[in-house]
mmCIF file of C-alpha atoms in Angstrom:
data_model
loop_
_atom_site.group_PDB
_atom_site.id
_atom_site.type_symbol
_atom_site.label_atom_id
_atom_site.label_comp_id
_atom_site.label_asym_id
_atom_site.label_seq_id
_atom_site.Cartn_x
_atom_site.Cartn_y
_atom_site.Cartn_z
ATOM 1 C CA UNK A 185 1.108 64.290 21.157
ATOM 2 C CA UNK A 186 -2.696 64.401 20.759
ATOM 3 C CA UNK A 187 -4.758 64.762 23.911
ATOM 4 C CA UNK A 188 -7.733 62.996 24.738
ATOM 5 C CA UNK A 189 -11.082 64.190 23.028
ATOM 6 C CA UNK A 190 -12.882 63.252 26.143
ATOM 7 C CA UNK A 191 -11.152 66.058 28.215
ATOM 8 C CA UNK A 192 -12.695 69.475 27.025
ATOM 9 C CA UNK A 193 -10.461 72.929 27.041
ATOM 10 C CA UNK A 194 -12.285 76.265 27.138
ATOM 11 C CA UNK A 195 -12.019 78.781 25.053
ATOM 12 C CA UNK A 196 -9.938 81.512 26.570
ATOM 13 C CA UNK A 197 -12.401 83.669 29.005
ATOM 14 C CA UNK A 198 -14.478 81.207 30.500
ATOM 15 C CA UNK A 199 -11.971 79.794 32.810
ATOM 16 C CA UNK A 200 -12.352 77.552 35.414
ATOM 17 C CA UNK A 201 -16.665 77.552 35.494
ATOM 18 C CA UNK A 202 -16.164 75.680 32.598
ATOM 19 C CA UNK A 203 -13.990 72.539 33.774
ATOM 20 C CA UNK A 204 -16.334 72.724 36.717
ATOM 21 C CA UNK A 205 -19.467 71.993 35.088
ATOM 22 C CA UNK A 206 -17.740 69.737 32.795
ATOM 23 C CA UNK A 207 -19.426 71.466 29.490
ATOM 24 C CA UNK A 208 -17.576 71.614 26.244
ATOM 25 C CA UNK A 209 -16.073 74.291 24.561
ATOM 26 C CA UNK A 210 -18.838 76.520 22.114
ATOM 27 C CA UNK A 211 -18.634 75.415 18.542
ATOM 28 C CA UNK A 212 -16.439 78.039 16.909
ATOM 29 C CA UNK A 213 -18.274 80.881 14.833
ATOM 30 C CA UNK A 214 -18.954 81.103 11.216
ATOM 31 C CA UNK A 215 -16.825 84.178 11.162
ATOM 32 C CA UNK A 216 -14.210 82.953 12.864
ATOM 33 C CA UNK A 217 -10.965 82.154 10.468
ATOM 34 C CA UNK A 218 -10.045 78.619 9.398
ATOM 35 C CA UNK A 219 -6.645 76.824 9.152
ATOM 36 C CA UNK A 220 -4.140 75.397 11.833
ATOM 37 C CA UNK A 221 -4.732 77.064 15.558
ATOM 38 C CA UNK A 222 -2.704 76.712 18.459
ATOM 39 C CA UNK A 223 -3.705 73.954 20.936
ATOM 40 C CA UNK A 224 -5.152 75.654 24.290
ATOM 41 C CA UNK A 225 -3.116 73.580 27.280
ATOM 42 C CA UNK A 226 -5.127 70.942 29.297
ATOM 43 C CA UNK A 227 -6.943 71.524 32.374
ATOM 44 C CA UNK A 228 -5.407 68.757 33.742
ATOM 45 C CA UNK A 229 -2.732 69.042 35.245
ATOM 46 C CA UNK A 230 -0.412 66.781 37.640
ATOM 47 C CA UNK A 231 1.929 67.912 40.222
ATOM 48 C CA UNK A 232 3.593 64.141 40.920
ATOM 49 C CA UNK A 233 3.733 60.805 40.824
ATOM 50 C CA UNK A 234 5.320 58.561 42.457
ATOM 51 C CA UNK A 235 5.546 54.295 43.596
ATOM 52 C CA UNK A 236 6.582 53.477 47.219
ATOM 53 C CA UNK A 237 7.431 49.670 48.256
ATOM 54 C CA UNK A 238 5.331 48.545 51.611
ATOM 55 C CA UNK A 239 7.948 50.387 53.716
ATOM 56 C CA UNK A 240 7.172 53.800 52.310
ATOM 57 C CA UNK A 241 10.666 53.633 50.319
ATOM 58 C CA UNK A 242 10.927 55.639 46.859
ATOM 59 C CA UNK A 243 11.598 53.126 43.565
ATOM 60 C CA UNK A 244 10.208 55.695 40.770
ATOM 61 C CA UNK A 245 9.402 59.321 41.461
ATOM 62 C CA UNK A 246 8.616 62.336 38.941
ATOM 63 C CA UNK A 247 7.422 65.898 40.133
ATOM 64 C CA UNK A 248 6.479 68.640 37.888
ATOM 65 C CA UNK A 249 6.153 71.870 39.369
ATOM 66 C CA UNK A 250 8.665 73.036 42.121
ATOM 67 C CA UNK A 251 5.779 72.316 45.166
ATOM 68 C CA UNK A 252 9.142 70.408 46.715
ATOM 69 C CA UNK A 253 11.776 71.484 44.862
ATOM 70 C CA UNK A 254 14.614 69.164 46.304
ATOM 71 C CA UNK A 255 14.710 65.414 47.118
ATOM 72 C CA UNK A 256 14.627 65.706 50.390
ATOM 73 C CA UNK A 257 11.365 68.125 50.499
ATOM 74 C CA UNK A 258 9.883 65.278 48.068
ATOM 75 C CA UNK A 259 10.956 62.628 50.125
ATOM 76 C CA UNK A 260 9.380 64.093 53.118
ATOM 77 C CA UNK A 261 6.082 64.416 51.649
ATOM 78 C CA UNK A 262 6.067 61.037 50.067
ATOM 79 C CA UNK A 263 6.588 59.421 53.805
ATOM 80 C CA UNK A 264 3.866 61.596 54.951
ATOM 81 C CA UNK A 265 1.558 60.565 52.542
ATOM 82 C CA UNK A 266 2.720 56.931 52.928
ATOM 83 C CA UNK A 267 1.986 57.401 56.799
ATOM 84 C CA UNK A 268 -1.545 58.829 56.015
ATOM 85 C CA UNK A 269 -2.622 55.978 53.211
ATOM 86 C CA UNK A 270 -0.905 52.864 54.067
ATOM 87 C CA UNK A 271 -3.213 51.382 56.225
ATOM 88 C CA UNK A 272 -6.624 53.207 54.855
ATOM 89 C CA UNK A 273 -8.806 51.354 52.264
ATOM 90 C CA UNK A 274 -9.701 54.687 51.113
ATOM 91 C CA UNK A 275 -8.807 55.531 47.085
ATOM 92 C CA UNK A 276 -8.105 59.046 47.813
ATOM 93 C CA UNK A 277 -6.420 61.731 50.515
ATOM 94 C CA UNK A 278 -6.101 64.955 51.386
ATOM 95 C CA UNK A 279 -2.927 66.564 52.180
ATOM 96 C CA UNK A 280 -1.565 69.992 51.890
ATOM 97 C CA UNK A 281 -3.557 71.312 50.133
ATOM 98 C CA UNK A 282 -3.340 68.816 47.311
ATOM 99 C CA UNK A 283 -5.745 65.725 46.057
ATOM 100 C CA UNK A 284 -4.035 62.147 45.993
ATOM 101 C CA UNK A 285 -5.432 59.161 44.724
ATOM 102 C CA UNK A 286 -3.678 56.077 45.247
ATOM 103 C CA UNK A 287 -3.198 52.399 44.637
ATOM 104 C CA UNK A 288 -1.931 49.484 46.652
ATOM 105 C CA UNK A 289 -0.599 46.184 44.476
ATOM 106 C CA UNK A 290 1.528 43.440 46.672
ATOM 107 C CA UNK A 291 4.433 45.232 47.969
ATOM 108 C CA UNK A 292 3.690 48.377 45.679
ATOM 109 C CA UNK A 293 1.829 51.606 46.606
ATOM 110 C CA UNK A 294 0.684 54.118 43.456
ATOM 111 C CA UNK A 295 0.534 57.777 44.053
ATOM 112 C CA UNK A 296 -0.811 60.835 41.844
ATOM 113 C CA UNK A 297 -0.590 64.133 42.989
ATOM 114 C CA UNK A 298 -2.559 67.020 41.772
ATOM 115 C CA UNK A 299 -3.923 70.636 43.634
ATOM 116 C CA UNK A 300 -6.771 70.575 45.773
ATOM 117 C CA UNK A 301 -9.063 71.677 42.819
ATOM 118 C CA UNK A 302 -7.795 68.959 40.448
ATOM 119 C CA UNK A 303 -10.744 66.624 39.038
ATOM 120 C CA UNK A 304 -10.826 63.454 40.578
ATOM 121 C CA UNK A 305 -12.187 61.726 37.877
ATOM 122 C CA UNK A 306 -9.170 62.687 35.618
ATOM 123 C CA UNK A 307 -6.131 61.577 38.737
ATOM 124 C CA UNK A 308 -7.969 58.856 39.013
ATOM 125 C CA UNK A 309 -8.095 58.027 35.243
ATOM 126 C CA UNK A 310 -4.355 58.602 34.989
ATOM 127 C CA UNK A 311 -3.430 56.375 38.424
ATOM 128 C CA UNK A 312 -5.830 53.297 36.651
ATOM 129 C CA UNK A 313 -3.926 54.015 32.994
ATOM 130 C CA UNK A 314 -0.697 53.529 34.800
ATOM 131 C CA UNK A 315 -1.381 50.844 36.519
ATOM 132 C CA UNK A 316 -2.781 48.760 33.366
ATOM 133 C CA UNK A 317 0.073 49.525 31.661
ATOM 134 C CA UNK A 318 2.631 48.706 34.167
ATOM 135 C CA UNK A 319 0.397 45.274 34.606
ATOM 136 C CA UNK A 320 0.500 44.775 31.273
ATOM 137 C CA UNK A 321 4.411 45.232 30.438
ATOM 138 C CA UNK A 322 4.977 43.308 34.196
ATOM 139 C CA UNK A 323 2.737 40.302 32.688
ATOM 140 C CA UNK A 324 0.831 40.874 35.767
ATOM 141 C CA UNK A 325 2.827 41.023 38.470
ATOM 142 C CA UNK A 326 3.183 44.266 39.629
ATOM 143 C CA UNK A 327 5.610 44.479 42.765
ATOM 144 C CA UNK A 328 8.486 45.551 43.664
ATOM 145 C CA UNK A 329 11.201 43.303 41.965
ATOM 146 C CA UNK A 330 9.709 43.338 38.426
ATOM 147 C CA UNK A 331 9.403 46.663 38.797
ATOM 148 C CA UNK A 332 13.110 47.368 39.870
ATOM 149 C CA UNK A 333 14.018 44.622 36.780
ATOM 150 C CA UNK A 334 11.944 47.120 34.590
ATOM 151 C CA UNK A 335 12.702 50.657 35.539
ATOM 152 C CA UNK A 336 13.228 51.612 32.306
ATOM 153 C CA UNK A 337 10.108 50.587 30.751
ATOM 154 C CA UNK A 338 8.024 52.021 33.651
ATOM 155 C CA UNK A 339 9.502 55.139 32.870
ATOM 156 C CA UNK A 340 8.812 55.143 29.707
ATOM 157 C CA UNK A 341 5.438 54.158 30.182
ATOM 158 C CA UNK A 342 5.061 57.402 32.885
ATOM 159 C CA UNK A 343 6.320 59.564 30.264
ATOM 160 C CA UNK A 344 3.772 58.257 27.758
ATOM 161 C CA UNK A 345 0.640 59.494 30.230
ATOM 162 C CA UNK A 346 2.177 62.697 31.610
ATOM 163 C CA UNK A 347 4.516 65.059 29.887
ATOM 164 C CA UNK A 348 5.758 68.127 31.786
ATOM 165 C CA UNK A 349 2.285 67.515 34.149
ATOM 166 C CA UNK A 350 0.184 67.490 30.938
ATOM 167 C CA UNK A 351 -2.042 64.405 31.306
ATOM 168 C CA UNK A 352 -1.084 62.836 26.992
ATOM 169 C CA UNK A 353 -2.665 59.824 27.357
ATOM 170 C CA UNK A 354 -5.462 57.695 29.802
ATOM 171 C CA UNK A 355 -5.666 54.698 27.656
ATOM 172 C CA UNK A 356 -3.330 51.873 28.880
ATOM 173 C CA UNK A 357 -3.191 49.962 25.110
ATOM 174 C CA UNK A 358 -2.464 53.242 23.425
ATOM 175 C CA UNK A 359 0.607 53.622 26.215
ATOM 176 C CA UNK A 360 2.137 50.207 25.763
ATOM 177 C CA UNK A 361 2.030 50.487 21.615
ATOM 178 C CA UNK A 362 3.492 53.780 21.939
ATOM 179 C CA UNK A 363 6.580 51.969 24.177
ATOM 180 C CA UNK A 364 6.385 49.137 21.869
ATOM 181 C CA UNK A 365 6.932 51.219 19.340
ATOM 182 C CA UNK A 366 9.790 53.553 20.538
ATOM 183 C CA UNK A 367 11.405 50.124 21.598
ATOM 184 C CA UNK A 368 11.333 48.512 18.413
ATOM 185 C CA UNK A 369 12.496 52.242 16.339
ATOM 186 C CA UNK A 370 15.278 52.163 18.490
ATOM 187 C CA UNK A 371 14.013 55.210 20.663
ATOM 188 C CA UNK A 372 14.993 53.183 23.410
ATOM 189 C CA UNK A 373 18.811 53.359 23.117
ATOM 190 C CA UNK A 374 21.291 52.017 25.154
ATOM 191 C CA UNK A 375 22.094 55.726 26.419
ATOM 192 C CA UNK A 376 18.586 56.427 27.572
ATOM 193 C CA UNK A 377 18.307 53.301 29.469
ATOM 194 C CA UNK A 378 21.246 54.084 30.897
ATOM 195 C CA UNK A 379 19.765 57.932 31.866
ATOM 196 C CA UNK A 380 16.956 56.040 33.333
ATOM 197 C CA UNK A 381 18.572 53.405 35.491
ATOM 198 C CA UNK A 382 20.990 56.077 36.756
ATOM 199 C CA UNK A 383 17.835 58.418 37.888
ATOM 200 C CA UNK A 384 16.198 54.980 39.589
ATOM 201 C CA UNK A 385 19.516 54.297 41.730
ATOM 202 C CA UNK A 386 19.709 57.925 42.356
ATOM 203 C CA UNK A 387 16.517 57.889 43.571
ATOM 204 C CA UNK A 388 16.443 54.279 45.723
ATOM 205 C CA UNK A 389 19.856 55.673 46.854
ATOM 206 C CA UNK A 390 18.183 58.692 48.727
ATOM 207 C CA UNK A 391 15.149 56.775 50.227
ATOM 208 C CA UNK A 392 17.888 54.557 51.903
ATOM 209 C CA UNK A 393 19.712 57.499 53.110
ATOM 210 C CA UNK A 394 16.608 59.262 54.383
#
């Protein structure tokens, strides 16, 4: 899947003094051969995201690196985080070492996760894309019970922005055509919903036995 244009890589060797000034890569020599390259990885990366319901309880949860590699370790940190941002207007926290930006909507509270050197900007860009899109399939009403009506799409639509931790996709209309369109091609089989709504009880079933 194509990344975003807006979201320059360095060439290899100027490392992280490039994402930090935000400058482009150098236009590639006249020397330099032509045809098909390999695509550098993003500089973006994510570590998590996650929803919480106004008690702090998990209803949709991916991590990508092994930061908490078991459920419990994950549900740990997301009550700690919930304890820290609940009742702060604040958009973003520190915790552990790590950057989160958050959202609140009715009964629903947004997380993404990234390391302590993470651009802003770019969590926050992913954190507004989800939203939208989860506002958009919703008709609006994002909270808790169309949400748990409509795991499957908001999975879905989570996979669409952030594969493996790679950040795909910040623009909400692109993610919705892109789960139109897997809908209506029959990605969305009766067997993958079925993965998906398994995972969701899996998960609501260990936030009620925390």
């Amino acid at each position: 899947m194509q990344r975003p244009e807006a979201w320059p890589r360095p060439h290899p060797g100027e490392g992280a003094a490039a994402a930090q000034t935000g400058g482009a890569a150098p236009p590639a020599g006249a020397g330099e051969p032509s045809g098909p390259r390999l695509q550098e990885p993003s500089l973006y990366t994510i570590k998590a995201v996650f929803i919480l319901d106004n008690d702090g309880h998990r209803l949709l949860a991916k991590y990508y690196d092994d930061t908490f590699p078991s459920v419990k370790e994950q549900v740990v940190f997301e009550k700690n985080v919930f304890n820290k941002t609940s009742r702060t207007e604040s958009e973003i926290a520190f915790l552990g070492g790590m950057t989160i930006v958050y959202k609140s909507s009715v009964d629903l509270f947004l997380y993404v996760v990234g390391s302590s050197q993470e651009n802003e900007l770019m969590l926050m860009a992913v954190l507004t894309c989800l939203f939208e899109s989860l506002s958009h399939m919703l008709r609006k009403n994002v909270e808790k019970r169309w949400l748990l009506e409509n795991l499957d799409g908001a999975f879905l639509v989570l996979d669409e922005i952030v594969d493996g931790g790679v950040i795909l996709e910040s623009d909400p209309q692109q993610v919705v055509q892109k789960v139109n369109f897997r809908a209506d091609d029959g990605g969305l089989t009766e067997q993958s919903v079925a993965q998906v709504l398994q995972s969701a009880k899996e998960q609501i079933k260990w936030s009620l036995l925390k």
